Structures are given as structure tokens and as C-alpha cells.
Coordinates of C-alpha atoms in Angstrom, one line a residue:
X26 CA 52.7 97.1 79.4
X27 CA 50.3 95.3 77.2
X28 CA 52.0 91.9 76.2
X29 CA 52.5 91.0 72.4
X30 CA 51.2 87.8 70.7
X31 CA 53.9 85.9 69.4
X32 CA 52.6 82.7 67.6
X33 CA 49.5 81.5 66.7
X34 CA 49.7 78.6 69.3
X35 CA 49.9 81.6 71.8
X36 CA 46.9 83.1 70.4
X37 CA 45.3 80.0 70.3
X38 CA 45.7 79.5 74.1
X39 CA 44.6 82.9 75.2
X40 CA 41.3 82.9 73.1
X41 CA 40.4 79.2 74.5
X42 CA 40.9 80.1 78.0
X43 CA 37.8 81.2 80.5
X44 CA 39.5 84.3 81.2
X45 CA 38.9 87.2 78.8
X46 CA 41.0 88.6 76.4
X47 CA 41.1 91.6 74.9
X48 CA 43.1 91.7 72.0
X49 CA 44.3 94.7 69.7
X50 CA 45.4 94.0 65.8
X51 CA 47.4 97.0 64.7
X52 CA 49.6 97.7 62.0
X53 CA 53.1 100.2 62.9
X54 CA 52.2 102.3 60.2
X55 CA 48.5 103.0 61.1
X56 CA 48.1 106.3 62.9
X57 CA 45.2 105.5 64.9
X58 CA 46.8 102.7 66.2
X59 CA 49.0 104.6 67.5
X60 CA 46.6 107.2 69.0
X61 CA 44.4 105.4 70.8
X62 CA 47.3 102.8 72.3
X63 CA 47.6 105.0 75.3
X64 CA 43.9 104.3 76.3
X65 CA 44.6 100.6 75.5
X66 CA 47.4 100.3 78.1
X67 CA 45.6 102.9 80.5
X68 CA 42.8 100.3 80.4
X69 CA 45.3 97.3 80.8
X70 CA 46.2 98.9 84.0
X71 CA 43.1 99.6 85.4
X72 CA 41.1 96.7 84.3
X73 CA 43.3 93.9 85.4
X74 CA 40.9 90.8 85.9
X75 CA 41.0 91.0 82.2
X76 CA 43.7 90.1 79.9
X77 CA 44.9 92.8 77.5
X78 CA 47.0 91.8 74.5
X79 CA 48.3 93.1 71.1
X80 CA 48.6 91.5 67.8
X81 CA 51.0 93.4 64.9
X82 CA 48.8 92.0 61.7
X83 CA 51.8 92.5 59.4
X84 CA 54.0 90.3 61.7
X85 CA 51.6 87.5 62.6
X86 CA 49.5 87.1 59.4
X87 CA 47.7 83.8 60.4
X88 CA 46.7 85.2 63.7
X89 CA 44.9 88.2 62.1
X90 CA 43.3 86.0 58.7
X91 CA 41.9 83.6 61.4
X92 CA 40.3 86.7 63.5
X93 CA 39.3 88.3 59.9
X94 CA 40.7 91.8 60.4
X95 CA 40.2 94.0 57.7
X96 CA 40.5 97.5 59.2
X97 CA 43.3 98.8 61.8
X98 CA 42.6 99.1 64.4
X99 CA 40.6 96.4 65.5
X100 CA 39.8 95.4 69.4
X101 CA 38.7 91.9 69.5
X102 CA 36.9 90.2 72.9
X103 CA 37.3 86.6 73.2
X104 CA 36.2 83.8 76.1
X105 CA 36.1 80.2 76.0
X106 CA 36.8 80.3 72.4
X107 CA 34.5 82.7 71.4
X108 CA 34.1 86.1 70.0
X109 CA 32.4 88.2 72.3
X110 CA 32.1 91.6 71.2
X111 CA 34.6 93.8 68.5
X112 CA 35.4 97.4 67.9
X113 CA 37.0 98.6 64.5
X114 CA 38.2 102.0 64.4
X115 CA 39.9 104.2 67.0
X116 CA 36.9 105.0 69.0
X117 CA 37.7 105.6 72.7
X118 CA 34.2 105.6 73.9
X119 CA 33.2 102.2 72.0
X120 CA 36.6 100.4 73.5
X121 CA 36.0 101.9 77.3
X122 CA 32.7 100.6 77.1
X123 CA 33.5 97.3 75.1
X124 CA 36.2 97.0 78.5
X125 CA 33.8 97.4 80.9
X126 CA 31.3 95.3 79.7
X127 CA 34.0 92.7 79.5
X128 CA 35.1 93.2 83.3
X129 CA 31.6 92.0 83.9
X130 CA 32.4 88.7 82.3
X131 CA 35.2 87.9 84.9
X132 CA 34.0 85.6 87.5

């Protein structure tokens, strides 16, 4: 199961770490959250040399204003500090892909 971010001190060591993270901003009332969350976890399980997390916008409001979000959902890559790549909108091909390419980061 795909781990929530609880603070932004959590956030904030997960994003500054070598190790990718993947992290999904979702709202409980967006339905394509909810849709494509099976894929998300699927992918948790089969990727696991990356990090998968989840961020509820409404609930941690400074996490999701520092990342920028402005559409639900919203997949966000980060390494060393940095944004690597992004997908907004429940697209399953652009997120598989998006993983993948991220697995290649992992040393």
C-alpha cells in the first residue's frame, strides 16, 4: 500500500533524498483519483526500487502550494531535490511510462 505524506517535514525528506519519489496529489472527492489509484499501487508493487507516495491536497495544503498543483490528479517525480518529470490528469499510459523512466534513475 502506497504510504501517505503526513507533514511537510516528511515531504521535505523524501523529495531531498537520492532515491526517487513518486508522489500522487489527490483530492477524496476527484473521481479520477480514484480511478487510476489502482494502477498507482499496482505500480508501487512492481516498481519497488522506487518510492511511491500519496499526498491528499486538501489535507496537507503546504505540501501541495509548494509542488504547485493546480489539477487532480497530479503525479510528481522528484530526486535530490528536484523535479524530474510530472503527469496531470488520469492518464495511465503517461504515468506507466513516467514510472519506468524513473526506475531507470535508481542506481
Amino acid at each position: 500500500m502506497v504510504e501517505a505524506i503526513k507533514s511537510f517535514k516528511e515531504f521535505q525528506e523524501l523529495i531531498n533524498g537520492e532515491e526517487p519519489v513518486i508522489i500522487d496529489f489527490y483530492t477524496d472527492w476527484c473521481g479520477p483519483c480514484r480511478m487510476v489509484s489502482p494502477l498507482f499501487e499496482r505500480l508501487s508493487r512492481q516498481f519497488t526500487a522506487v518510492k511511491f507516495r500519496k499526498v491528499n491536497a486538501e489535507e496537507q495544503e503546504q505540501v501541495s502550494q509548494e509542488v504547485g498543483i493546480r489539477a487532480f490528479p497530479t503525479f510528481v517525480v522528484f530526486q535530490n531535490g528536484n523535479k524530474v518529470n510530472e503527469v496531470v490528469g488520469a492518464d495511465p499510459h503517461r504515468l506507466e511510462a513516467v514510472v519506468q523512466n524513473t526506475s531507470s534513475l535508481v542506481a
